Coordinates of C-alpha atoms in Angstrom, one line a residue:
M1 CA 117.7 123.2 102.8
A2 CA 117.1 127.2 103.0
G3 CA 119.6 128.7 105.3
L4 CA 118.4 130.2 108.9
F5 CA 121.1 133.1 110.5
L6 CA 120.2 133.6 113.7
P7 CA 123.2 134.2 116.4
A8 CA 121.8 132.8 119.4
T9 CA 122.9 130.0 121.6
L10 CA 120.2 128.0 123.7
F11 CA 120.9 125.9 126.7
L12 CA 118.9 123.2 128.4
G13 CA 120.0 121.5 131.5
L14 CA 118.7 118.6 133.5
M15 CA 116.3 120.9 136.0
S16 CA 114.7 122.8 132.5
A17 CA 113.5 119.0 131.3
A18 CA 115.4 118.8 128.3
F19 CA 118.3 116.2 127.5
V20 CA 117.2 113.8 130.4
S21 CA 119.5 110.9 131.8
E22 CA 121.4 110.6 134.6
G23 CA 122.8 114.5 134.4
S24 CA 122.8 114.7 130.8
G25 CA 122.4 117.6 129.1
V26 CA 121.8 118.9 125.2
Q27 CA 122.7 122.5 124.1
F28 CA 121.0 123.8 120.8
S29 CA 123.0 126.9 118.8
V30 CA 121.9 128.2 115.9
A31 CA 124.5 130.7 113.5
Q32 CA 125.4 131.0 110.2
E33 CA 122.7 128.9 108.6
R34 CA 123.5 125.7 111.3
L35 CA 122.0 124.4 113.8
T36 CA 124.6 122.8 116.4
V37 CA 123.4 119.8 119.2
K38 CA 126.1 119.4 121.7
L39 CA 125.4 116.8 124.2
S40 CA 127.2 116.7 127.6
G41 CA 127.2 114.0 130.6
T42 CA 126.7 111.1 128.2
D43 CA 129.3 108.9 127.1
L44 CA 129.7 108.8 123.5
G45 CA 132.7 106.9 122.8
P46 CA 132.9 104.0 120.6
G47 CA 130.0 101.7 120.0
R48 CA 128.0 104.3 120.8
T49 CA 125.5 106.4 118.2
L50 CA 123.8 110.0 118.9
F51 CA 120.6 110.2 117.1
V52 CA 118.7 113.6 116.1
A53 CA 115.2 113.6 114.9
L54 CA 113.7 116.8 113.5
R55 CA 110.9 118.5 112.2
A56 CA 112.2 120.9 110.0
G57 CA 108.8 121.8 107.9
P58 CA 105.3 122.0 108.0
E59 CA 104.7 118.9 105.6
P60 CA 103.8 115.5 107.7
G61 CA 106.4 113.5 108.6
S62 CA 106.4 110.1 110.6
A63 CA 106.2 109.6 114.2
V64 CA 107.7 106.1 114.0
I65 CA 111.4 105.9 113.5
P66 CA 112.4 102.8 111.4
F67 CA 114.5 100.1 112.9
G68 CA 118.0 98.3 111.6
E69 CA 120.8 95.9 113.2
N70 CA 123.7 97.9 114.0
F71 CA 122.4 101.4 112.7
E72 CA 119.1 102.4 114.1
G73 CA 118.5 99.8 116.6
S74 CA 115.0 99.1 117.9
T75 CA 112.0 101.0 117.0
M76 CA 111.7 104.2 118.9
F77 CA 108.7 106.3 118.8
L78 CA 108.4 110.1 118.8
P79 CA 105.9 112.7 120.1
F80 CA 105.8 114.5 116.9
Q81 CA 106.2 113.7 112.8
A82 CA 109.8 113.8 112.1
D83 CA 110.9 114.4 108.3
H84 CA 114.8 114.6 109.0
L85 CA 116.7 111.8 111.4
Y86 CA 120.6 112.0 111.0
F87 CA 123.1 110.1 113.8
V88 CA 126.3 109.4 113.8
Q89 CA 128.1 106.3 114.7
V90 CA 130.6 107.2 117.1
G91 CA 134.5 105.6 116.7
D92 CA 137.9 106.2 117.5
G93 CA 138.2 109.9 117.7
S94 CA 135.5 110.1 114.5
G95 CA 132.0 109.3 114.1
K96 CA 130.4 108.3 110.6
I97 CA 127.4 110.0 110.1
F98 CA 124.1 109.0 108.4
E99 CA 120.6 110.5 107.5
R100 CA 117.2 109.3 106.4
R101 CA 114.6 111.7 105.4
W102 CA 110.8 111.3 105.2
E103 CA 110.1 111.7 101.3
N104 CA 107.1 110.6 99.1
W105 CA 105.5 109.2 102.2
K106 CA 108.0 107.1 103.5
W107 CA 111.7 107.1 105.3
S108 CA 114.3 107.1 102.2
D109 CA 117.3 104.6 102.5
R110 CA 119.9 105.1 104.9
R111 CA 122.4 107.1 103.3
V112 CA 125.9 108.8 104.2
A113 CA 125.3 113.0 105.2
P114 CA 125.8 115.5 102.8
N115 CA 129.1 117.3 103.2
D116 CA 127.1 120.5 105.4
V117 CA 126.6 117.7 108.1
A118 CA 129.6 117.8 110.3
W119 CA 130.6 115.9 113.8
D120 CA 133.1 117.1 115.9
A121 CA 134.3 114.3 118.4
S122 CA 136.0 116.8 120.8
E123 CA 133.0 118.4 121.8
A124 CA 130.2 116.2 120.7
T125 CA 128.7 118.7 119.0
L126 CA 126.4 117.5 115.4
R127 CA 126.1 120.5 113.1
L128 CA 123.2 120.9 110.5
P129 CA 121.8 122.8 108.0
V130 CA 118.7 124.4 109.2
P131 CA 115.9 125.5 106.7
G132 CA 114.5 129.5 107.2
L133 CA 111.4 128.5 109.2
K134 CA 110.3 130.1 112.7
K135 CA 110.0 127.0 114.7
I136 CA 112.2 123.3 114.8
D137 CA 111.1 120.3 116.7
A138 CA 113.8 118.3 118.1
A139 CA 113.9 114.8 120.1
V140 CA 117.8 113.5 120.8
Y141 CA 118.6 110.3 122.2
A142 CA 121.5 107.8 122.2
K143 CA 121.9 104.3 122.0
D144 CA 125.0 101.7 122.8
F145 CA 125.8 99.1 120.3
R146 CA 128.5 97.4 122.5
D147 CA 128.7 93.9 123.6
G148 CA 127.0 91.9 120.8
K149 CA 123.7 94.1 120.9
T150 CA 122.9 94.7 117.7
W151 CA 119.6 95.9 118.2
G152 CA 121.3 98.6 120.5
R153 CA 120.4 99.7 124.1
L154 CA 119.0 103.3 124.7
S155 CA 121.7 104.9 126.9
A156 CA 120.2 108.3 127.2
A157 CA 116.3 109.8 126.0
Q158 CA 115.0 113.1 125.8
D159 CA 112.3 112.6 128.7
P160 CA 113.1 110.9 132.3
A161 CA 110.2 108.7 132.1
V162 CA 112.0 106.9 129.9
A163 CA 114.0 104.3 131.1
P164 CA 117.3 103.1 129.6
G165 CA 117.5 99.7 128.5
E166 CA 116.7 97.2 125.0
G167 CA 114.0 96.7 123.1
D168 CA 111.5 99.4 121.7
K169 CA 110.8 102.8 123.3
Y170 CA 108.5 105.7 123.1
I171 CA 109.8 109.4 124.0
P172 CA 106.9 111.4 125.7
H173 CA 107.9 115.0 125.1
Y174 CA 110.3 116.8 122.6
C175 CA 111.8 120.6 122.5
E176 CA 110.4 123.1 120.5
V177 CA 112.9 125.7 119.4
D178 CA 111.3 128.9 118.6
L179 CA 113.0 130.7 116.3
S180 CA 110.5 133.8 115.9
A181 CA 110.4 135.3 119.0
K182 CA 112.0 138.8 119.4
G183 CA 115.2 138.6 121.0
A184 CA 117.3 135.4 122.0
P185 CA 115.2 132.0 120.6
S186 CA 113.9 130.0 123.4
V187 CA 113.1 126.3 123.6
K188 CA 109.6 124.7 125.2
V189 CA 108.9 121.0 126.3
R190 CA 106.1 119.7 124.4
S191 CA 103.9 117.0 124.3
R192 CA 101.9 114.7 121.9
H193 CA 99.1 114.6 124.3
G194 CA 98.4 118.3 124.6
H195 CA 99.7 118.0 128.8
D196 CA 101.8 121.5 128.1
S197 CA 99.0 123.1 126.4
G198 CA 95.0 123.7 126.8
R199 CA 92.2 121.3 125.0
P200 CA 92.1 121.7 121.5
R201 CA 89.3 123.9 119.9
I202 CA 88.2 123.4 116.4
Y203 CA 86.8 126.0 114.2
Q204 CA 84.3 124.2 111.0
L205 CA 85.1 126.4 108.3
F206 CA 83.3 125.6 104.8
V207 CA 85.2 126.9 102.4
R208 CA 82.7 127.6 99.4
L209 CA 80.7 129.7 102.0
F210 CA 83.2 131.1 104.0
G211 CA 84.7 134.0 101.8
N212 CA 81.6 134.3 99.5
V213 CA 80.0 137.6 100.2
N214 CA 77.7 137.0 97.2
E215 CA 73.9 137.2 98.6
T216 CA 72.4 135.5 95.1
R217 CA 70.6 132.4 95.8
Q218 CA 69.6 131.0 92.4
P219 CA 68.5 127.2 92.8
N220 CA 71.2 125.1 90.9
G221 CA 73.0 128.5 90.0
T222 CA 76.5 127.9 88.8
C223 CA 79.6 129.4 90.9
A224 CA 79.3 132.5 88.4
I225 CA 76.1 133.3 89.6
N226 CA 75.8 132.3 93.3
G227 CA 79.8 132.7 93.8
V228 CA 82.1 130.5 95.8
G229 CA 84.5 130.9 98.3
K230 CA 88.0 131.1 97.6
F231 CA 91.1 129.6 99.5
N232 CA 92.6 133.1 99.4
D233 CA 89.6 134.6 100.9
I234 CA 90.9 133.0 104.4
N235 CA 93.3 135.9 104.6
D236 CA 95.7 136.9 107.8
A237 CA 92.7 139.0 109.2
A238 CA 90.4 136.2 109.3
L239 CA 93.1 133.8 110.9
A240 CA 94.1 136.5 113.2
S241 CA 90.6 137.0 114.7
L242 CA 89.7 133.1 114.9
Q243 CA 93.5 132.7 116.5
K244 CA 92.2 135.5 118.9
L245 CA 88.8 133.8 120.0
G246 CA 91.3 131.0 120.9
F247 CA 90.8 128.6 118.6
S248 CA 93.8 126.2 117.8
H249 CA 92.7 124.2 114.7
I250 CA 90.7 124.8 111.3
W251 CA 88.9 122.7 110.0
L252 CA 88.9 123.1 106.2
T253 CA 85.6 120.7 105.2
G254 CA 85.2 119.8 101.9
V255 CA 88.3 121.0 100.2
L256 CA 89.4 117.6 98.3
Q257 CA 88.4 117.8 94.6
Q258 CA 85.0 116.6 94.1
A259 CA 82.8 115.5 90.8
T260 CA 81.1 118.7 89.4
G261 CA 79.1 120.5 86.5
T262 CA 81.6 123.3 86.5
D263 CA 83.3 122.7 83.4
Y264 CA 87.2 123.3 83.5
S265 CA 88.5 122.2 80.3
E266 CA 91.1 124.6 80.2
I267 CA 92.9 123.3 82.7
G268 CA 92.3 119.6 81.8
Q269 CA 89.1 119.1 84.1
P270 CA 86.1 118.9 82.1
A271 CA 82.8 118.9 83.5
D272 CA 81.3 115.4 85.0
D273 CA 78.5 113.5 83.7
P274 CA 75.3 115.7 85.2
D275 CA 73.7 112.4 85.8
L276 CA 76.1 111.2 88.6
L277 CA 76.0 114.3 90.2
K278 CA 74.1 116.2 93.1
G279 CA 73.5 119.6 91.5
I280 CA 76.1 121.5 89.6
A281 CA 78.3 121.8 92.3
G282 CA 77.8 118.1 93.0
S283 CA 78.5 116.9 96.9
P284 CA 81.9 117.6 98.9
Y285 CA 81.9 114.2 99.9
A286 CA 82.0 112.6 96.1
I287 CA 85.5 112.6 95.9
K288 CA 87.2 112.6 92.3
D289 CA 90.5 112.6 93.5
Y290 CA 92.3 112.3 96.9
F291 CA 95.4 113.8 96.0
D292 CA 93.8 117.1 94.5
V293 CA 91.7 120.0 95.9
S294 CA 88.8 121.5 94.2
P295 CA 89.3 124.2 91.2
D296 CA 86.5 126.2 92.3
Y297 CA 88.5 127.3 95.6
G298 CA 91.4 128.8 93.2
V299 CA 91.6 132.5 92.2
D300 CA 93.8 130.5 89.2
P301 CA 92.2 127.3 89.0
K302 CA 95.1 126.0 87.5
K303 CA 97.1 126.9 90.5
R304 CA 94.8 125.7 93.4
L305 CA 97.5 123.5 95.0
A306 CA 99.8 126.2 95.4
E307 CA 96.8 128.5 96.5
F308 CA 96.2 125.5 99.2
K309 CA 99.2 125.4 99.9
A310 CA 99.7 128.9 100.6
L311 CA 96.8 128.8 102.9
L312 CA 98.5 126.1 105.2
D313 CA 101.1 128.1 105.4
R314 CA 99.3 131.1 106.6
L315 CA 97.4 128.8 109.1
H316 CA 100.7 128.1 110.6
K317 CA 101.8 131.3 110.6
H318 CA 99.0 132.2 112.8
Q319 CA 99.7 129.1 115.2
L320 CA 97.1 127.2 114.1
K321 CA 96.7 123.7 112.7
A322 CA 94.7 122.8 109.4
V323 CA 92.0 119.5 109.7
I324 CA 91.2 118.3 106.4
D325 CA 88.2 115.4 105.9
F326 CA 89.0 112.0 104.7
V327 CA 86.2 110.4 103.2
P328 CA 87.6 106.7 102.2
N329 CA 84.2 105.5 101.9
H330 CA 82.6 108.4 99.5
V331 CA 84.1 108.2 95.8
A332 CA 82.7 109.5 93.0
R333 CA 81.8 107.0 89.8
C334 CA 84.2 109.5 88.0
Y335 CA 87.0 109.2 90.0
H336 CA 90.2 109.8 88.3
S337 CA 93.5 111.2 90.2
D338 CA 95.7 113.3 87.9
I339 CA 98.4 113.7 90.6
K340 CA 98.7 110.2 91.4
P341 CA 97.2 108.3 88.3
E342 CA 98.7 104.9 89.9
S343 CA 96.3 105.4 92.9
D344 CA 93.1 105.3 91.2
F345 CA 90.8 103.7 92.9
G346 CA 88.1 104.4 90.6
T347 CA 89.0 101.1 88.7
G348 CA 88.8 97.6 89.4

């Protein structure tokens, strides 16, 4: 992962509602491309396991931590979608470190953590490489696997409402480590259900129209005649204005690739059968590929996915979240996925 150099130390005690369980506390520090998690007030002797779940990037993850006897224990449910899970099985003076990562829409198999992940038993600190991001979400908890408890007993959690004990557990709050603020980074306690912030405000944005300044209105006209909005038109100025108006989410309507009469043969996307279309553009809800976006919206149609991802990065930079349509009951007759051909819903 890309590194982050920010010499700063963050401490969260019991009164600031970070790591809470019978006087325990968690300390985050970031320096020289490493995130250090230091636990205090909790027994991490042999037979215990420390868990650190992180959201280190903007891609989707999972709020459900996988379960396994003697390792992860019973299922943990988090208030955010984690993409990294590290855990230390504490032994006599040492600790075995494992990791799981959210890859290809599932948790990877358990594996030994790479060498740049280190456990210091004397200081009860776990050191992790961190990506060059402005924000990291974290949940920290510990389990006790002694006395034949192969599914573990939760001994400490990141919320005072979570009672220690056996069985599946849900942690309602997590730590948002803000690394973008000027001066020392800060940590805020966040909640999945938005108790820490106002209600979401969603701005619906039809990409095809939003950035199109062409005033031609020729019936059944082509993109070249009538114009079409692009992902790049949703620029920093537009997003800053929407964020200033108080919107929290941008609903990007109709971005999935649709059946269309526009010919993109030069990138392997020829025009679809006009008898199966609603106009030249086609309906944005006649989905041709659930794993691709419309080439109409790319300045360079061949790089449409990269331009879409750049738009998502801009949204996140302005503290906005993206919403897109998922229309499972509207599939074009010519459905065919070039991105994931093994998931071709147009056959059978």
